[in-house]
Amino acid sequence: MKHSGLKPFAVTALCAAIALSSLSAWAVTDEDILNDARTPGDVVTNGLGLKGQRYSTLDTLNSENVTQLRPVWGFSLGGEKQRGQESQPMVKDGVMYVTGSYSRVYAIDARTGEELWQYDARLPDGIMPCCDVINRGVALYDGLVIFGTLDAKLVALDKDTGKVVWKKTVADYKAGYSITAAPLIVKGKLITGVSGGEFGVVGKIEAYDPKNGELLWTRPTVEGHMGYVMKDGKKVENGISGGQAGKTWPGDLWKTGGAAPWLGGYYDPDTDSLLFGTGNPSPWNSHLRPGDNLYSSSRLALDPDDGSIKWHFQSTPHDGWDFDGVNELISFDYQQDGKTIQAAATADRNGFFYVLDRTNGKFIRGFPFVDKLTWAKGLDENGRPIYDGNNRPGAPGEADKGNSVFVAPSFLGGKNWMPMAYSQDTGLFYVPSNEWGMDIWNEEVAYKKGAAYLGAGFTIKPLNEDYIGVLRAIDPKTGKEVWRYQNYAPLWGGVLATKGNLVFTGNPEGYLMAFDAKTGEKLYQFNTGSGVIGSPVTWEMDGEQYVSVLSGWGGAVPLWGGEVAKRVKAFNQGGTVWTFKLPKEAVAAR
């Protein structure tokens, strides 16, 4: 383990005193976490609130003055591990916490950009992350900074020093498990999922005691596996995960069924529900596993007290394209016929945008949000896809591979992991999406622990010469695309919306960009020096509004992107936290 401890600041004594006092001051509480969306002085949740809307009530920075936004500091993650920086920064009492590739954590003075401490996980040689060595952020609770590692551990660090308080093994990395998502704190519980669907793992969502790492409950996400609650040090079975072994899986395939909830989840206080998505069924070759293959490629509502499943909605039953279902399910309310509808929305990798009743998971409406969608002819009245049989890759039979088909979107999705934002002012979702397709074929495959378990091959291709990425403003009540911004390279970073009529996101070309939330006009851009695939945040400190984003190209696109990867092969990797604010004269001129 590398641990650098506290470093002396090359700043004034006053700044040093402020930084040190803030280090010893905070203890994030359950109330702080519940109120995060309403307290813009800090960012203590992944998603700027437990619902994950990524909306800020701050408007000092707005569409009228954003052109004057200036960088105030940049912090390099350092070393040679400059790839795939997908983290969302957290900020508490003047200290920023951010993760880097290869399971690293940094504490940074948010006023000056000076490093306070750094923690590097000691990773074994045999880690097996499918889609780059990324990490998407930390959880803050009490006096701890908690994150997951590429060898499937949870690590809790002291907020002042970065020293390990406790460490817990969640799963066996030798079987293909890892953790890449930011953990979630709900009702005093630390909630995490796991990654590893390409290795035939069994997905699971679990709750731990954030103060000591003790397991509280576990909920497998493949039908047939038992969940349980820990009581007095003993396992108390909490029912099979909503079904029976083999019911929607043939034979013993449920034992290696995938369905990893690798992106983590959010929480809806209105219904007291954890909202998680699950990944692809294993293997990719769908002819080997007839049936719906629950609970893969689904959205789940779980009881945070014991992990029991309240409801599920499967976006791609019997998934044969690796469309997953992990994309974030965002709670929001809207008015219809004088009534408030408690809804939740998700933009799926399969190219459909879904609006659900979050009280029961019932389908309200769905519509394509990409320009080209070929694997299905539409959705039925329950939101189930109407498959086009000609666009499912064929079974291998006696040959080395089955017949290849061209399908849009590609398995990297109409939208992948990169989180969308919802504006409470416009009522629109701002969706980072991509226009690409794939040639895909099936092959024979058998499960072997720790080996790739796909049974498929693919080549991803762009659908247009001049753009792949599309930032879309979507009305969830009508399905209308209100505006779009087209980007030459794929979009792979998160989105932020603010009350200042702004939408922020980044692109692989290296730009942090700001758009008018109502019209889509690009108002601002700043080149960070490497691709932006992190999620921007904004907060208020010392009476001023700040914006921060992590820059560093990598992730799944250059690893899996086929013909698309050729478009981005010249992009430089990196690892820098950039922080911006308005000059004081620009604020005074308001």
XYZ file of C-alpha atoms in Angstrom:
590
model
C 0.000 0.000 0.000
C 1.295 3.400 -0.912
C 0.369 6.081 1.549
C 1.873 9.527 1.495
C 0.215 11.000 4.575
C -0.327 14.729 5.031
C 1.911 16.935 2.939
C 3.013 20.492 3.772
C 1.111 23.153 1.852
C 2.861 25.735 -0.286
C 0.227 28.257 0.702
C -0.221 30.990 3.229
C -0.565 30.235 6.909
C -4.163 31.396 6.748
C -5.067 28.956 3.965
C -3.248 26.187 5.785
C -5.157 26.888 8.975
C -8.464 26.856 7.104
C -7.606 23.559 5.424
C -6.500 21.900 8.642
C -9.562 23.065 10.533
C -11.823 21.698 7.828
C -10.006 18.363 7.970
C -10.910 17.893 11.604
C -14.385 19.389 11.463
C -16.718 17.234 9.459
C -18.661 14.082 10.115
C -21.155 13.295 7.337
C -24.476 12.192 8.823
C -27.525 10.414 7.421
C -29.299 13.779 7.483
C -26.492 15.377 5.447
C -26.859 12.635 2.854
C -30.659 12.920 2.680
C -30.412 16.698 2.265
C -27.517 16.774 -0.203
C -29.652 17.960 -3.134
C -30.784 20.959 -1.038
C -27.407 21.914 0.472
C -25.157 23.153 -2.353
C -22.313 24.031 0.012
C -21.206 20.383 -0.129
C -21.400 17.394 -2.447
C -21.703 14.278 -0.274
C -23.560 11.874 -2.589
C -22.869 10.370 -5.967
C -25.458 12.140 -8.126
C -25.773 15.383 -6.103
C -28.588 13.837 -4.107
C -29.744 10.297 -3.353
C -32.159 10.347 -6.299
C -29.247 10.954 -8.649
C -30.818 13.825 -10.589
C -27.443 15.631 -10.864
C -29.211 18.968 -10.559
C -27.902 21.936 -8.573
C -29.985 24.813 -7.214
C -27.045 27.199 -7.630
C -27.475 30.005 -10.177
C -24.648 32.473 -9.502
C -23.071 30.896 -12.566
C -25.643 31.002 -15.340
C -26.222 31.134 -19.072
C -25.590 34.893 -19.069
C -22.107 34.823 -17.520
C -20.733 31.307 -18.095
C -18.531 32.629 -20.909
C -16.372 34.181 -18.179
C -15.818 30.895 -16.312
C -12.110 30.464 -15.536
C -9.961 27.595 -14.207
C -8.596 28.351 -10.732
C -6.548 25.204 -10.162
C -5.665 21.839 -11.639
C -4.539 18.802 -9.668
C -2.617 15.969 -11.338
C -3.230 12.422 -10.157
C 0.412 11.804 -10.971
C 2.366 8.664 -11.716
C 2.094 6.456 -14.793
C -1.455 5.261 -14.109
C -3.116 7.788 -16.400
C -6.116 6.047 -17.921
C -9.868 5.910 -17.567
C -10.757 8.654 -15.041
C -14.535 8.269 -14.506
C -14.870 9.581 -10.950
C -17.319 12.148 -9.603
C -15.653 14.447 -7.031
C -17.119 14.814 -3.544
C -16.676 18.005 -1.508
C -17.105 18.467 2.222
C -16.007 21.507 4.284
C -13.429 22.686 1.776
C -11.902 19.273 1.055
C -12.420 17.368 -2.203
C -12.288 13.571 -2.420
C -11.790 11.896 -5.773
C -10.780 8.463 -7.002
C -8.424 7.644 -9.853
C -7.709 4.643 -12.045
C -6.151 1.585 -10.381
C -8.143 2.105 -7.159
C -6.529 5.310 -5.897
C -8.094 7.944 -3.620
C -7.055 11.581 -3.141
C -7.974 14.275 -0.638
C -7.431 17.768 -2.069
C -7.709 21.237 -0.575
C -10.659 22.572 -2.589
C -9.449 26.157 -2.257
C -5.911 25.684 -3.501
C -5.737 22.304 -5.276
C -3.018 21.102 -2.893
C -2.874 17.382 -2.101
C -3.683 16.539 1.528
C -3.239 12.773 1.241
C -3.244 9.913 -1.260
C -4.119 6.232 -0.867
C -3.135 3.574 -3.410
C -4.697 0.142 -3.073
C -2.242 -2.739 -3.292
C -3.789 -4.620 -6.220
C -2.860 -8.234 -7.021
C -1.574 -9.170 -10.454
C -4.664 -11.192 -11.380
C -7.404 -8.544 -11.384
C -9.855 -8.890 -14.277
C -11.705 -5.633 -14.968
C -13.594 -6.037 -18.223
C -13.718 -2.378 -19.223
C -10.617 -0.540 -18.020
C -9.141 0.009 -14.574
C -11.588 2.747 -13.626
C -13.294 3.844 -10.411
C -16.336 6.123 -10.179
C -15.994 7.630 -6.721
C -16.239 7.405 -2.952
C -18.918 7.462 -0.285
C -18.566 9.803 2.700
C -19.935 8.844 6.099
C -19.122 9.867 9.661
C -15.371 10.439 9.493
C -14.748 7.927 6.715
C -14.013 7.951 2.998
C -15.161 4.592 1.572
C -14.607 3.117 -1.879
C -14.483 -0.165 -3.800
C -11.415 -1.676 -5.452
C -10.631 -3.617 -8.605
C -9.964 -6.723 -6.507
C -13.516 -6.550 -5.098
C -12.819 -5.059 -1.682
C -14.422 -2.217 0.256
C -11.909 0.069 1.948
C -12.704 2.697 4.572
C -10.132 5.464 5.052
C -9.740 8.047 7.791
C -10.831 11.380 6.287
C -7.929 13.285 7.890
C -5.017 10.986 7.106
C -6.105 8.502 4.434
C -5.083 5.603 6.659
C -7.107 2.374 6.484
C -9.753 2.053 9.198
C -11.212 -1.206 7.894
C -11.087 -3.366 4.772
C -13.580 -5.997 3.635
C -13.450 -8.581 0.840
C -16.790 -8.505 -0.996
C -16.117 -11.236 -3.581
C -13.374 -13.359 -5.158
C -11.454 -11.358 -7.759
C -10.015 -14.624 -9.132
C -13.544 -15.505 -10.304
C -13.769 -12.202 -12.189
C -15.399 -9.996 -9.557
C -14.420 -6.358 -9.095
C -15.982 -3.125 -7.827
C -15.958 0.036 -9.941
C -19.012 1.997 -8.759
C -19.197 4.507 -5.942
C -20.848 2.954 -2.862
C -24.120 4.367 -1.548
C -25.017 5.277 2.059
C -28.712 4.830 2.901
C -30.256 4.755 6.385
C -26.900 4.116 7.997
C -26.044 1.253 5.628
C -23.267 1.046 3.054
C -24.729 -0.371 -0.166
C -22.628 -1.799 -2.993
C -22.972 -3.910 -6.109
C -20.307 -5.868 -7.965
C -18.857 -5.992 -11.478
C -17.870 -9.046 -13.505
C -20.724 -10.083 -15.800
C -18.308 -11.016 -18.604
C -16.828 -13.730 -16.356
C -19.961 -15.631 -15.348
C -20.151 -14.232 -11.831
C -23.377 -14.092 -9.840
C -24.457 -10.496 -9.400
C -25.354 -9.288 -5.939
C -26.289 -6.162 -4.014
C -25.158 -6.022 -0.388
C -25.402 -3.838 2.691
C -22.553 -3.367 5.163
C -22.114 -1.474 8.399
C -20.109 1.575 7.243
C -18.401 1.923 10.614
C -16.772 -1.508 10.682
C -17.493 -3.331 7.408
C -19.741 -6.035 8.882
C -22.169 -7.610 6.392
C -25.831 -6.779 7.102
C -27.646 -8.418 4.162
C -27.036 -9.803 0.699
C -29.335 -9.987 -2.299
C -28.237 -12.028 -5.355
C -29.564 -10.689 -8.644
C -29.774 -14.017 -10.489
C -33.019 -15.881 -9.906
C -32.427 -19.023 -7.896
C -29.760 -17.759 -5.494
C -30.669 -17.252 -1.856
C -30.553 -13.896 -0.134
C -30.109 -13.546 3.595
C -29.912 -11.110 6.503
C -27.269 -11.335 9.214
C -28.749 -11.573 12.718
C -26.633 -12.219 15.800
C -23.766 -13.332 13.585
C -25.880 -15.916 11.756
C -27.373 -16.033 8.264
C -31.154 -15.861 8.171
C -32.454 -16.746 4.729
C -34.491 -14.005 3.187
C -36.015 -15.958 0.321
C -34.785 -16.814 -3.137
C -34.380 -13.703 -5.257
C -38.016 -13.625 -6.286
C -38.218 -17.015 -8.006
C -37.054 -20.587 -8.235
C -33.828 -22.105 -9.478
C -34.087 -22.913 -13.171
C -37.456 -21.228 -13.658
C -36.244 -18.629 -16.170
C -32.828 -20.261 -16.719
C -32.208 -23.647 -18.336
C -30.351 -26.307 -16.360
C -27.596 -24.978 -14.132
C -26.836 -21.774 -16.058
C -28.319 -19.734 -13.222
C -25.235 -20.715 -11.213
C -23.065 -18.512 -13.468
C -25.776 -16.127 -14.623
C -24.054 -12.732 -14.510
C -26.586 -9.915 -13.949
C -23.949 -7.856 -12.153
C -25.213 -4.519 -10.719
C -21.891 -2.937 -11.637
C -22.978 0.697 -11.842
C -24.337 0.934 -8.311
C -27.672 2.573 -7.569
C -29.675 5.390 -6.054
C -32.349 5.736 -3.388
C -35.873 7.130 -3.460
C -36.892 8.358 0.021
C -40.530 8.764 -1.098
C -40.972 5.010 -1.543
C -38.054 3.943 0.701
C -36.528 2.004 -2.198
C -33.050 1.307 -3.458
C -33.135 1.568 -7.260
C -30.505 -0.583 -8.976
C -29.922 -1.883 -12.477
C -28.477 -5.260 -13.396
C -26.156 -6.261 -16.208
C -26.120 -8.833 -18.976
C -26.908 -12.510 -18.499
C -23.968 -14.865 -18.968
C -22.982 -16.018 -21.485
C -23.763 -13.518 -24.247
C -24.805 -16.416 -26.530
C -28.551 -16.351 -25.817
C -29.201 -19.687 -27.571
C -27.530 -21.442 -24.653
C -30.015 -20.039 -22.108
C -33.628 -19.907 -23.371
C -35.971 -17.966 -21.089
C -36.177 -14.458 -19.662
C -33.105 -15.046 -17.453
C -34.258 -13.015 -14.457
C -33.066 -10.677 -12.992
C -30.568 -9.815 -15.700
C -30.918 -6.640 -17.798
C -33.449 -5.285 -15.302
C -34.238 -2.466 -12.907
C -34.887 -3.513 -9.301
C -36.470 -1.770 -6.327
C -35.102 -3.163 -3.062
C -36.048 -2.651 0.567
C -32.953 -1.043 2.132
C -33.688 -2.715 5.474
C -33.282 -6.302 4.292
C -32.581 -6.294 0.541
C -35.872 -7.927 -0.452
C -37.031 -7.161 -4.001
C -40.146 -4.977 -4.104
C -40.529 -5.001 -7.874
C -38.568 -5.521 -11.055
C -38.769 -4.292 -14.631
C -36.786 -6.206 -17.249
C -35.832 -3.985 -20.170
C -34.265 -6.721 -22.323
C -35.599 -10.210 -21.465
C -33.415 -12.991 -22.880
C -30.744 -10.427 -23.760
C -28.725 -11.547 -26.771
C -26.792 -8.332 -27.476
C -25.150 -7.444 -24.119
C -27.519 -4.525 -23.656
C -27.397 -4.817 -19.855
C -29.865 -2.904 -17.694
C -27.562 -1.131 -15.278
C -28.189 2.420 -16.469
C -29.353 4.714 -13.696
C -33.028 4.882 -12.760
C -33.755 8.495 -11.785
C -36.721 9.429 -9.575
C -38.736 12.480 -10.606
C -42.299 13.792 -10.305
C -44.524 15.307 -12.966
C -48.076 16.570 -13.230
C -50.733 14.848 -15.333
C -54.468 15.550 -15.228
C -54.001 17.452 -11.984
C -52.213 14.555 -10.303
C -48.608 14.136 -9.239
C -47.055 11.086 -10.871
C -44.206 9.499 -8.910
C -42.095 8.340 -11.816
C -38.615 7.092 -12.552
C -36.800 7.291 -15.875
C -33.942 5.428 -17.487
C -32.230 5.580 -20.880
C -31.294 1.985 -21.602
C -28.338 0.670 -23.547
C -30.874 -1.018 -25.826
C -31.889 2.398 -27.218
C -35.261 2.776 -25.477
C -36.069 5.461 -22.903
C -38.449 4.158 -20.210
C -40.703 5.966 -17.762
C -41.904 3.762 -14.888
C -44.185 4.182 -11.892
C -41.604 4.054 -9.136
C -44.151 2.947 -6.534
C -44.676 -0.399 -8.253
C -42.401 -0.625 -11.316
C -45.275 -0.540 -13.793
C -44.509 0.648 -17.312
C -45.897 4.105 -18.110
C -44.318 4.801 -21.489
C -41.256 4.080 -23.576
C -39.783 5.331 -26.823
C -36.536 5.129 -28.804
C -34.101 7.922 -27.987
C -31.543 6.971 -30.665
C -31.886 7.543 -34.380
C -31.396 3.917 -35.402
C -32.755 0.925 -33.472
C -33.003 -2.401 -35.303
C -33.050 -5.291 -32.812
C -36.686 -4.669 -31.813
C -39.757 -3.402 -33.661
C -41.070 -1.536 -30.635
C -42.473 -2.078 -27.126
C -45.754 -3.713 -26.151
C -48.224 -2.269 -23.638
C -46.138 -3.584 -20.744
C -42.845 -2.240 -22.073
C -41.606 -5.627 -23.245
C -39.638 -5.417 -26.499
C -41.138 -6.819 -29.684
C -38.132 -8.637 -31.073
C -37.081 -8.713 -34.706
C -35.987 -12.331 -35.067
C -33.832 -11.493 -38.059
C -31.623 -9.304 -35.874
C -30.701 -11.801 -33.168
C -27.320 -13.438 -33.888
C -27.713 -17.089 -34.867
C -26.752 -20.224 -32.971
C -23.396 -21.726 -33.988
C -24.754 -25.230 -34.542
C -22.055 -27.323 -36.225
C -20.098 -24.271 -37.387
C -17.482 -22.269 -35.518
C -19.914 -19.398 -35.285
C -23.530 -18.630 -36.034
C -24.761 -16.196 -38.635
C -23.626 -12.609 -38.052
C -26.166 -9.765 -37.962
C -25.747 -6.000 -37.987
C -27.597 -4.413 -35.059
C -28.066 -0.861 -33.812
C -27.308 0.301 -31.247
C -24.064 -1.552 -30.536
C -23.564 -3.400 -27.263
C -21.875 -0.272 -25.862
C -25.352 1.128 -26.008
C -27.467 4.022 -27.093
C -26.331 5.179 -23.654
C -23.807 3.440 -21.436
C -22.779 4.080 -17.809
C -22.387 7.873 -18.187
C -25.091 9.411 -15.979
C -27.754 11.715 -17.387
C -29.130 14.736 -15.522
C -32.673 15.961 -14.836
C -33.534 19.653 -14.560
C -36.269 20.588 -12.129
C -36.658 23.842 -14.070
C -37.114 22.572 -17.626
C -38.517 19.132 -16.799
C -36.067 17.662 -19.311
C -33.543 14.859 -19.095
C -30.125 15.548 -20.594
C -28.906 12.265 -22.014
C -25.346 11.533 -23.233
C -25.842 9.036 -26.055
C -24.107 7.472 -29.069
C -25.047 6.475 -32.602
C -23.256 3.256 -33.494
C -24.031 -0.306 -34.530
C -22.267 -3.661 -34.523
C -21.736 -6.858 -36.413
C -22.338 -9.584 -33.802
C -22.192 -13.378 -33.974
C -22.427 -16.244 -31.482
C -19.866 -18.909 -30.687
C -19.783 -21.974 -28.462
C -18.482 -21.363 -24.963
C -18.216 -23.174 -21.622
C -17.809 -21.673 -18.170
C -14.360 -21.702 -16.610
C -13.685 -19.813 -13.415
C -11.903 -16.543 -14.092
C -12.113 -16.814 -17.888
C -14.122 -14.632 -20.248
C -17.596 -16.135 -20.678
C -19.022 -14.503 -23.798
C -19.758 -16.950 -26.587
C -19.924 -14.024 -29.002
C -17.804 -11.852 -31.237
C -18.443 -8.339 -32.471
C -17.178 -5.335 -34.380
C -18.521 -1.870 -33.545
C -19.013 0.643 -36.364
C -20.090 4.314 -36.388
C -23.392 5.066 -38.112
C -22.372 8.530 -39.328
C -19.228 10.035 -40.774
C -19.382 13.317 -38.881
C -20.571 12.316 -35.401
C -21.093 9.457 -32.956
C -21.944 11.220 -29.690
C -25.241 13.055 -29.205
C -26.191 15.031 -26.103
C -29.989 15.014 -26.131
C -32.572 17.016 -24.198
C -35.572 14.697 -23.843
C -39.077 15.404 -22.555
C -40.047 12.282 -20.559
C -43.768 13.108 -20.807
C -43.904 13.158 -24.602
C -40.770 11.414 -25.832
C -39.849 14.529 -27.801
C -36.216 15.404 -28.374
C -36.161 19.122 -27.597
C -32.584 19.736 -28.738
C -29.363 17.904 -29.499
C -25.642 18.518 -29.700
C -23.654 16.232 -32.003
C -20.055 15.262 -31.215
C -17.506 13.632 -33.519
C -16.213 11.167 -30.899
C -18.450 9.093 -28.612
C -19.759 10.781 -25.469
C -18.606 8.863 -22.388
C -18.905 11.332 -19.484
C -21.609 12.382 -17.039
C -23.926 15.394 -17.209
C -24.762 18.160 -14.715
C -27.788 20.514 -14.839
C -28.109 23.726 -12.801
C -30.714 26.313 -11.913
C -28.556 28.786 -13.808
C -30.039 27.360 -17.049
C -26.863 25.394 -17.708
C -25.991 21.840 -18.709
C -22.373 20.690 -18.352
C -20.667 17.654 -19.856
C -17.327 16.721 -21.388
C -16.095 14.942 -24.499
C -13.142 12.693 -25.455
C -11.654 15.555 -27.433
C -10.884 17.061 -24.019
C -13.450 19.813 -23.637
C -15.581 20.645 -20.640
C -18.658 22.193 -22.278
C -21.630 24.212 -21.037
C -24.959 24.480 -22.887
C -28.097 26.550 -22.541
C -30.508 24.123 -20.858
C -33.513 25.394 -22.823
C -32.070 25.805 -26.307
C -28.961 23.609 -26.466
C -26.726 26.466 -27.599
C -23.126 25.751 -26.639
C -22.060 28.679 -24.484
C -18.642 27.655 -23.186
C -15.828 25.161 -23.631
C -12.419 24.638 -22.047
C -9.802 22.147 -23.218
C -8.576 20.080 -20.271
C -5.760 18.354 -22.156
C -7.273 14.857 -22.119
C -10.664 13.293 -22.704
C -13.395 14.084 -20.168
C -15.250 10.938 -19.106
C -15.838 11.948 -15.499
C -18.981 13.525 -14.047
C -18.905 17.290 -13.345
C -20.110 18.768 -10.055
C -20.806 22.242 -8.744
C -20.840 23.585 -5.213
C -20.629 26.832 -3.234
C -17.638 27.800 -1.095
C -16.857 31.151 0.543
C -19.844 32.684 -1.262
C -18.647 31.637 -4.725
C -19.852 28.900 -7.078
C -17.305 26.345 -8.280
C -17.366 23.655 -10.970
C -15.042 20.640 -10.977
C -14.496 17.752 -13.357
C -11.964 14.953 -13.710
C -10.140 14.694 -17.038
C -8.473 11.514 -18.301
C -9.304 9.530 -21.441
C -9.909 5.767 -21.265
C -12.758 3.448 -20.349
C -14.448 0.891 -22.568
C -14.414 2.751 -25.902
C -10.693 2.447 -26.749
C -10.695 -1.158 -25.465
C -13.853 -2.509 -27.155
C -14.707 0.068 -29.797
C -13.657 -1.705 -33.014
C -13.911 0.691 -35.960
C -14.924 3.419 -33.497
C -11.660 3.042 -31.587
C -9.791 4.113 -34.702
C -11.412 7.544 -34.426
C -10.053 8.094 -30.940
C -6.703 6.266 -31.078
C -4.752 9.538 -31.058
C -6.430 10.883 -27.910
C -4.031 11.221 -24.991
C -4.621 9.634 -21.607
C -4.433 11.783 -18.510
C -5.444 12.349 -14.926
C -6.236 15.882 -13.779
C -8.923 17.419 -11.594
C -9.899 20.827 -12.998
C -11.737 23.394 -10.870
C -13.377 26.565 -12.196
C -15.195 29.660 -10.937
C -16.211 33.131 -12.117
C -13.914 36.109 -11.596
C -15.259 38.232 -8.741
C -15.887 41.178 -11.073
C -18.194 39.001 -13.183
C -20.252 38.083 -10.114
C -20.386 41.703 -8.968
C -21.717 42.749 -12.379
C -24.872 40.611 -12.023
